[in-house]
Short mmCIF file of C-alpha atoms in Angstrom, two decimals:
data_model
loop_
_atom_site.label_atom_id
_atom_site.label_comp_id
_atom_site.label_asym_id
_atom_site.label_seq_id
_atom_site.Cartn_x
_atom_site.Cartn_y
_atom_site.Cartn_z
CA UNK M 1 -10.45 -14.37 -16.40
CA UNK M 2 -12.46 -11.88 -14.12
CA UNK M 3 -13.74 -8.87 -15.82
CA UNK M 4 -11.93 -5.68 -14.26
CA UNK M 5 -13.99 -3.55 -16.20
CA UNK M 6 -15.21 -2.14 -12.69
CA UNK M 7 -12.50 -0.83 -10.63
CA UNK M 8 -10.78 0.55 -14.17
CA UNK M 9 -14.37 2.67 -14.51
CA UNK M 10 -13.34 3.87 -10.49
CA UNK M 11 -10.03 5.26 -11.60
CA UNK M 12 -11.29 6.64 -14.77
CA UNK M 13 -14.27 8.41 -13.04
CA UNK M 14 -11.75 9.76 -10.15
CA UNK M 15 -13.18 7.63 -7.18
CA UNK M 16 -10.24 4.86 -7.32
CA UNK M 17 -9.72 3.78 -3.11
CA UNK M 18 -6.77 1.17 -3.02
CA UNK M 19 -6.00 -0.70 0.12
CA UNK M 20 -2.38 -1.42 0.58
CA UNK M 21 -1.91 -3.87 3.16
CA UNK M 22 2.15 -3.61 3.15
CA UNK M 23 5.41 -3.82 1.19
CA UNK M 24 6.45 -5.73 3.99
CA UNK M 25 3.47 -6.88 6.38
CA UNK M 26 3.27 -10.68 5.69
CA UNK M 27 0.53 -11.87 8.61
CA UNK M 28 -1.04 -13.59 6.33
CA UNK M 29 -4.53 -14.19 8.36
CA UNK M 30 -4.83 -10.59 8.97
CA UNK M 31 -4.23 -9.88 5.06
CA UNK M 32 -6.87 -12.75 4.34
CA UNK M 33 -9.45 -10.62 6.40
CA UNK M 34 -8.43 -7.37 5.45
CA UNK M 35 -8.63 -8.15 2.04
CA UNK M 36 -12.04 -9.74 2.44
CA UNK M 37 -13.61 -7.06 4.51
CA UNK M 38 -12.45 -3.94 2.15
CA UNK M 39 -13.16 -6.52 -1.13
CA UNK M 40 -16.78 -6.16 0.13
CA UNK M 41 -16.98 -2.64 1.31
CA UNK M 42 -16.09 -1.57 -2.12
CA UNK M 43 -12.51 -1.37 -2.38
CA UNK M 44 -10.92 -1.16 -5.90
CA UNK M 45 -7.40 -2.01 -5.75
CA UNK M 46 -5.39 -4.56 -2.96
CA UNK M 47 -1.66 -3.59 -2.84
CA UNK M 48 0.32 -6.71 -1.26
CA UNK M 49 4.21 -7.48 -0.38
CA UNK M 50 5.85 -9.46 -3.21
CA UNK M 51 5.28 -12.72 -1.17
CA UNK M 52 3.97 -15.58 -2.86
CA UNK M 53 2.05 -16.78 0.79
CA UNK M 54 0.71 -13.45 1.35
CA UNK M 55 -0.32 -13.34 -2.64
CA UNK M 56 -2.22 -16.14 -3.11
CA UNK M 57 -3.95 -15.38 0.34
CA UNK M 58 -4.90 -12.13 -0.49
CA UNK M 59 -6.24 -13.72 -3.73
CA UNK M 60 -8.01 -16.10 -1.74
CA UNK M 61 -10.22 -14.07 -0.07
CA UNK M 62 -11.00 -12.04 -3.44
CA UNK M 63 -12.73 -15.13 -4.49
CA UNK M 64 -14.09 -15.08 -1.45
CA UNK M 65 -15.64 -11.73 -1.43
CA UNK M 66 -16.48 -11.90 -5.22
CA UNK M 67 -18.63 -15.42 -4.10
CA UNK M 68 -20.54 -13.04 -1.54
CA UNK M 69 -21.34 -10.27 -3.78
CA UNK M 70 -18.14 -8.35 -4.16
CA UNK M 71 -17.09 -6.84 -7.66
CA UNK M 72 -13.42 -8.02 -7.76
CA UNK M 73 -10.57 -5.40 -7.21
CA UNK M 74 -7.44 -5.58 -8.93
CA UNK M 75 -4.69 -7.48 -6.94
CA UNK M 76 -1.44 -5.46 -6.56
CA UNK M 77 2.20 -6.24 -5.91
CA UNK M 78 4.68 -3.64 -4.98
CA UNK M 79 8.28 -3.78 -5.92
CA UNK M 80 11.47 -1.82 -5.24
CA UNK M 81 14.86 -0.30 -7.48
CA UNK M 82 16.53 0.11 -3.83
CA UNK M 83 16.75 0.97 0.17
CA UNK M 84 12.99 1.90 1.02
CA UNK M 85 10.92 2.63 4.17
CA UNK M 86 8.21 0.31 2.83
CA UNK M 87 10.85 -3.05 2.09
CA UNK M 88 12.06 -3.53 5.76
CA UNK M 89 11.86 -4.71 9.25
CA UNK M 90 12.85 -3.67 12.78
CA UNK M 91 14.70 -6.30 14.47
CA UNK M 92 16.67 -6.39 17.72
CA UNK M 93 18.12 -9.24 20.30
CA UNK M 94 15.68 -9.07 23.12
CA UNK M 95 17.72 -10.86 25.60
CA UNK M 96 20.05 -7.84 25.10
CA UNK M 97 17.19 -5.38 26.97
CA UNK M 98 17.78 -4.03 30.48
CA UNK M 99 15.73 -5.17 32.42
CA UNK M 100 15.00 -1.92 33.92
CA UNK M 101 13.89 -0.18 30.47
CA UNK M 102 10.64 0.89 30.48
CA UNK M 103 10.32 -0.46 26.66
CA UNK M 104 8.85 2.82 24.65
CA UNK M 105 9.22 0.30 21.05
CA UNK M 106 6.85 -1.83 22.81
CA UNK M 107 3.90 0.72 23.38
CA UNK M 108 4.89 3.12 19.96
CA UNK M 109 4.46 -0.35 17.98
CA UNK M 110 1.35 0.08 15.63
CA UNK M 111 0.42 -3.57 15.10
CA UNK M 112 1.82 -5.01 18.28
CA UNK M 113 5.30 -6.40 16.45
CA UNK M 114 7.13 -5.97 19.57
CA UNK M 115 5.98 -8.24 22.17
CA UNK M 116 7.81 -9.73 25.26
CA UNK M 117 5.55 -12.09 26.62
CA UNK M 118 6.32 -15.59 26.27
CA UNK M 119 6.62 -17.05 24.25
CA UNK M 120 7.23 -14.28 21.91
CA UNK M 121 10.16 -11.97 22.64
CA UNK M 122 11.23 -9.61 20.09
CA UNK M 123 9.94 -8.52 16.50
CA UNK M 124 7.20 -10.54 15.10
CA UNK M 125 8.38 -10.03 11.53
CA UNK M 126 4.98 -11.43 9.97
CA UNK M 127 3.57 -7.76 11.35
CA UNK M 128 5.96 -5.81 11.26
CA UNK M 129 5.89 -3.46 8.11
CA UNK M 130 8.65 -1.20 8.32
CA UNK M 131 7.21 2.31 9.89
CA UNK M 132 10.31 3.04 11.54
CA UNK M 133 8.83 4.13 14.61
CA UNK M 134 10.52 2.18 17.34
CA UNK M 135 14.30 2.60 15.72
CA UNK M 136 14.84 6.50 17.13
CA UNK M 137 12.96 5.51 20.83
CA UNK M 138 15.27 2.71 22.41
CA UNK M 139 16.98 4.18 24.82
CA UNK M 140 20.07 1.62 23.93
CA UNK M 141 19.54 1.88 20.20
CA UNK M 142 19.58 -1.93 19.70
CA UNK M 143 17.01 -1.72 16.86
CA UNK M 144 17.73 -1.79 13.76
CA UNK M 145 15.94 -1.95 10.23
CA UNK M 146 16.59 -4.88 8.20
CA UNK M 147 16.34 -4.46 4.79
CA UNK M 148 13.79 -6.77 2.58
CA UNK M 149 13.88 -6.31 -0.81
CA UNK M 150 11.30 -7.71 -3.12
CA UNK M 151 12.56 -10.53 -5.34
CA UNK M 152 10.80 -9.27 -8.77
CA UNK M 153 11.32 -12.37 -10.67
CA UNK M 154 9.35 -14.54 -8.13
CA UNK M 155 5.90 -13.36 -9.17
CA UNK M 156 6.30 -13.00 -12.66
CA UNK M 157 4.80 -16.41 -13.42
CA UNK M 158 1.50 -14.89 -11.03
CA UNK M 159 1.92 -11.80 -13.52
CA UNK M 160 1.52 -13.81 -16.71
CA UNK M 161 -1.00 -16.34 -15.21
CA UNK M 162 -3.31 -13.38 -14.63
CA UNK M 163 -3.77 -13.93 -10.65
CA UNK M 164 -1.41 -9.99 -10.65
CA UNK M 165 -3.17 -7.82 -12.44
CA UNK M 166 -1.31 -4.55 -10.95
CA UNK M 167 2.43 -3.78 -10.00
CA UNK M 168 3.20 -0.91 -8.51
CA UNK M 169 7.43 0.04 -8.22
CA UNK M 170 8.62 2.19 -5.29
CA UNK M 171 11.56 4.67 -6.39
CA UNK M 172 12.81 7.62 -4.67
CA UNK M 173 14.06 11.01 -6.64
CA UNK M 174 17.53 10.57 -8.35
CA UNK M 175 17.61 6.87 -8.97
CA UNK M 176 18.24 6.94 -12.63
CA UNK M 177 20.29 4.10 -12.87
CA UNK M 178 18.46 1.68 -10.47
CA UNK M 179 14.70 2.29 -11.63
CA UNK M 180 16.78 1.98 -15.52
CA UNK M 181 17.65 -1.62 -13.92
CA UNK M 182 14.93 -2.44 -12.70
CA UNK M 183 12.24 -1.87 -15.35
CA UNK M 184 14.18 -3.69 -18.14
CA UNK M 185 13.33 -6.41 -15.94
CA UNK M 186 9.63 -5.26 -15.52
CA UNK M 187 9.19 -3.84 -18.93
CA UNK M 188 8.29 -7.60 -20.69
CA UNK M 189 5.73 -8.56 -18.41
CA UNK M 190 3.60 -4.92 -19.02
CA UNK M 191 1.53 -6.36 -21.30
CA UNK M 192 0.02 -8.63 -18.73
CA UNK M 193 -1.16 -5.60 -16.45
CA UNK M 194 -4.25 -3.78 -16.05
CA UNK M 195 -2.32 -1.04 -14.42
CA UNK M 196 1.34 0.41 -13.51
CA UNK M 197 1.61 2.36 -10.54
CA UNK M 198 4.97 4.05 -9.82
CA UNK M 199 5.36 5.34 -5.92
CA UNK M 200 7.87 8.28 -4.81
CA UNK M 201 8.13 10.28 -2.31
CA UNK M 202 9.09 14.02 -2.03
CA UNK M 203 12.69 14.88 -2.48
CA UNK M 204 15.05 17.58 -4.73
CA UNK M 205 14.03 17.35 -8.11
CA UNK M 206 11.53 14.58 -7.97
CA UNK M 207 9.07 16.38 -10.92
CA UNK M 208 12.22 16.55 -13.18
CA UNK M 209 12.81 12.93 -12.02
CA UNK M 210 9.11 11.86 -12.82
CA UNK M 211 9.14 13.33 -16.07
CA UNK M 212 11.92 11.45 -16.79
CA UNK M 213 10.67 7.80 -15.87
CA UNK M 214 7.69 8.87 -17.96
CA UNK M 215 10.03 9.09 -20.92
CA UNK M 216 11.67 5.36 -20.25
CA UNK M 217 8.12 3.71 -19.39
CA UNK M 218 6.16 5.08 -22.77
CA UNK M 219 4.13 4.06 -24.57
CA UNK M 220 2.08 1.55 -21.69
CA UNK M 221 -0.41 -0.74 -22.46
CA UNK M 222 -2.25 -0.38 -19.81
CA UNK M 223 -3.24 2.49 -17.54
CA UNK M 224 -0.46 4.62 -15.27
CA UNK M 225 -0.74 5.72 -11.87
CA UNK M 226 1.44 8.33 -9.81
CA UNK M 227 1.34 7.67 -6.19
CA UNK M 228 2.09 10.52 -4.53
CA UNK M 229 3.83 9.64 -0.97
CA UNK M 230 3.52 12.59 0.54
CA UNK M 231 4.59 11.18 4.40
CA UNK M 232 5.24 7.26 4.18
CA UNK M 233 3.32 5.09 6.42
CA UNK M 234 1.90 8.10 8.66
CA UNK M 235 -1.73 8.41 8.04
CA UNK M 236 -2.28 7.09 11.63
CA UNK M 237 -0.62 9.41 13.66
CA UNK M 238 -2.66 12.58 13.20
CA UNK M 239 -5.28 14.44 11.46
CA UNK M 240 -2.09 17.00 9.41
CA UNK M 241 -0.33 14.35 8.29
CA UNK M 242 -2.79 14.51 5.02
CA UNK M 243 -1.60 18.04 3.81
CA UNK M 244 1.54 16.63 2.71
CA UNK M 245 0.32 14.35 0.46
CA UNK M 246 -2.11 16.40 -0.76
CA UNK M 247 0.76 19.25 -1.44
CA UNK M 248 2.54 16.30 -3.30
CA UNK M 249 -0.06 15.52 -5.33
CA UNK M 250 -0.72 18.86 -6.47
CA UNK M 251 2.55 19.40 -7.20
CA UNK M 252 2.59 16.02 -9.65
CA UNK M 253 -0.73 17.46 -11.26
CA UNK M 254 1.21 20.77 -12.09
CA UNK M 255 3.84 18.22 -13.80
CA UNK M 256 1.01 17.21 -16.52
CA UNK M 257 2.33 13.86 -16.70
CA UNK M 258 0.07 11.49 -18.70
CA UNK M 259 -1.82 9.10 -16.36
CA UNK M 260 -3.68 9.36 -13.18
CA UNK M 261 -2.34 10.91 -9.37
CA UNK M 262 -3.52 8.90 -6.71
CA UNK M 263 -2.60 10.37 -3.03
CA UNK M 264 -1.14 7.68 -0.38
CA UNK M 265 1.16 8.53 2.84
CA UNK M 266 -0.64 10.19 5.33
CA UNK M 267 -3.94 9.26 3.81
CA UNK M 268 -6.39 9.15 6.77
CA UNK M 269 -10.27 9.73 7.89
CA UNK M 270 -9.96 13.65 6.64
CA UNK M 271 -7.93 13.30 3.53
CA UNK M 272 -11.43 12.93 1.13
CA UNK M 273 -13.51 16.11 3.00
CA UNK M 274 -10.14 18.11 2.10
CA UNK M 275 -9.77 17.23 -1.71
CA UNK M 276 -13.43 17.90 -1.83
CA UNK M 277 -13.57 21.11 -0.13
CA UNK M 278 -10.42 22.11 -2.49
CA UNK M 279 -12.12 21.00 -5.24
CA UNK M 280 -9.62 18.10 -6.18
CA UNK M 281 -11.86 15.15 -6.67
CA UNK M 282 -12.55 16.33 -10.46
CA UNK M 283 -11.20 14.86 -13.78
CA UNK M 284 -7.94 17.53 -13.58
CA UNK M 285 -7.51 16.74 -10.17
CA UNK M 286 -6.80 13.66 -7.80
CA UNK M 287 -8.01 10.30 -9.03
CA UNK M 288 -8.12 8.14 -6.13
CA UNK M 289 -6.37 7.56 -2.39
CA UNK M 290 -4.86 4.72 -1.17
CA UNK M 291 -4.87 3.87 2.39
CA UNK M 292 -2.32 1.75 4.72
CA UNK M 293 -1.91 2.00 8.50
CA UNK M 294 -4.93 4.41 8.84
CA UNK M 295 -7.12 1.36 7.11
CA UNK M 296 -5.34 -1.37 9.06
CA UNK M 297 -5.80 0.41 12.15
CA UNK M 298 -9.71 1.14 11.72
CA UNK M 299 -10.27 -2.84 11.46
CA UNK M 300 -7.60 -4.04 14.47
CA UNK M 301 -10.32 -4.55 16.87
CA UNK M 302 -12.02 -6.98 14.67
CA UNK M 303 -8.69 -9.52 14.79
CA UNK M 304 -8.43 -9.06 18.03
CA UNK M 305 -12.19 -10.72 18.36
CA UNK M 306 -11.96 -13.34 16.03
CA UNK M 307 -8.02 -14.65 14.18
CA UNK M 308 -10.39 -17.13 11.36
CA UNK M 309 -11.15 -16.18 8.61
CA UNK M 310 -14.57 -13.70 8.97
CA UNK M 311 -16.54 -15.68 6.71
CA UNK M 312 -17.17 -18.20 9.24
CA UNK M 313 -18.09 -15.80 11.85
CA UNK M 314 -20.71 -13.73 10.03
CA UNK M 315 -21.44 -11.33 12.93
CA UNK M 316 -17.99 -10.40 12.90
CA UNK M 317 -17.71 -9.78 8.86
CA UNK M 318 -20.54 -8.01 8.73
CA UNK M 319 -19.28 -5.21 11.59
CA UNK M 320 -15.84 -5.70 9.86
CA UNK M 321 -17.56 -4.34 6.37
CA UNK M 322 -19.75 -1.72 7.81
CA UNK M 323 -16.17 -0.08 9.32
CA UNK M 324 -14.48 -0.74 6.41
CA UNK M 325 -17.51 1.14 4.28
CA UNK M 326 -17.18 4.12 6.86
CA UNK M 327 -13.80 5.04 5.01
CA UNK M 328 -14.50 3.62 1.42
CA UNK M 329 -18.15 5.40 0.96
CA UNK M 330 -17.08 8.85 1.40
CA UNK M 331 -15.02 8.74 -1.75
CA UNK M 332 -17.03 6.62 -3.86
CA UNK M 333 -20.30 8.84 -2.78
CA UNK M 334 -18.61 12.29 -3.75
CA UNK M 335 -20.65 13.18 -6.35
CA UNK M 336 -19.12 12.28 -9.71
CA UNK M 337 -17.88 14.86 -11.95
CA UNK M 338 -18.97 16.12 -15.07
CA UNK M 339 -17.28 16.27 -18.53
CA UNK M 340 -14.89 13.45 -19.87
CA UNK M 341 -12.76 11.63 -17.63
CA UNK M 342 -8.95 11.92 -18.21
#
């Protein structure tokens, strides 16, 4: 059994960076290299769609990375009580396209889901993770989102074997009855985590609703994370798209819930500089950030140069790494704060 000592010492000193590759992104060799490049630039957490291919990729290349020098992050799978941005795909019937459109879902697409070169046509569902993007922008509205919930019971044999140390469970505000559901299934396999995370985004009376999950999820054995989503899957569209979760996070820090706030949703290249210059990154204040399309997006160019995995092209690894560092370093090399750590 690895010793997670590290990345535990990262959340309790306030410097926890978590990469989450997608609830629904399942291209396996690009999770294989993302994992393995932000493994070795430091990352402490790997958040991963409940899909046993992409999960024991993923904990592939955390051998991997731990063989080259790497202190192991935790391995995290994220669930869901109901409908959620983060559990779907865009499909459509490309041979229902006019010819004549000028195909805006094409160009919008993030990670190049929506091709129409042969012999692809149509959404590459391995990529696609569920942004949303494309659905408001055909001019025919022949895209939909497809709904892919996460089948809990599937991993809870990777749970107990130790290979998932983390679980994370997306809820949104007023979903008594469905998170209830859902974490009497959760609630026996606790025991075998090194941390809970539980995601939400904004919404009418989301504190109340917090405080309330906090009441059916105590006492944990093992630490608690609130993941403020301040604006889902946005952290690569622009530089304001941080202040939201930031705002978010506050707010949950006002709530005093027991437990750590961790900022994700519009998490990008400025979010860090702004908790530091608001003096967030202190052991009241914001404990770590996680980072999806923003952290994707800063490594694309390296897939597009080699589709192995990086190990066997070292050149490419090591430029892989030295990006990946550019957006892991900044939090781990704010100075740590003083007093205890809570």
């Amino acid at each position: 059994m690895a010793d997670f000592a590290a990345p535990l010492a990262a959340l309790a000193a306030h410097r926890w960076f978590k990469l989450i590759n997608g609830a629904s992104f399942q291209d396996v060799a690009q999770i294989y290299n993302l994992t393995l490049a932000y493994a070795l630039a430091g990352a402490d957490c790997m958040d991963v769609a409940a899909d046993l291919a992409v999960i024991y990729a993923a904990n592939e290349a955390l051998t991997v990375a731990e063989s080259l020098g790497a202190t192991r992050p935790l391995l995290m799978v994220s669930i869901n009580d109901g409908a959620d941005p983060h559990f779907r795909k865009a499909t459509f019937d490309p041979s229902h396209c006019p010819p004549a459109c000028d195909r805006p879902c094409e160009r919008i697409c993030p990670v190049d889901a929506i091709r129409f070169d042969e012999p692809v046509q149509g959404v590459v569902r391995d990529r696609c993770y569920g942004c949303g993007r494309c659905l408001p922008l055909c001019p025919w509205g022949l895209i939909i989102a497809d709904e892919q919930p996460a089948v809990f019971e599937q991993i809870t044999p990777l749970i107990s074997a130790g290979t998932i140390q983390a679980l994370e469970i997306h809820t949104q505000p007023q979903r008594y009855s469905a998170f209830e559901e859902l974490w009497q299934r959760v609630r026996p396999w606790v025991r075998y985590l090194q941390v809970l995370a539980i995601s939400c985004p904004q919404g009418e009376g989301v504190i109340d609703y917090l405080r309330w999950i906090n009441g059916q999820i105590q006492p944990l054995e093992c630490a608690l994370i609130w993941q403020a989503d301040g604006r889902p899957m946005s952290g690569d569209i622009g530089d304001g798209a941080t202040r939201a979760t930031i705002q978010f996070g506050q707010a949950i820090l006002g709530a005093n819930l027991p437990g750590f706030v961790q900022l994700a949703g519009g998490t990008n290249g400025h979010t860090v500089a702004k908790l530091r210059a608001m003096g967030l990154l202190n052991p009241q204040g914001i404990a770590g950030v996680a980072y999806g399309s923003y952290a994707r997006k800063r490594l694309a160019p390296f897939h597009a140069i080699a589709d192995q995995p990086w190990q066997t092209v070292p050149d490419v690894l090591a430029a892989a790494v030295a990006e990946a560092a550019t957006l892991v370093s900044p939090l781990k090399s704010v100075p740590s704060p003083s007093g205890p750590y809570g």
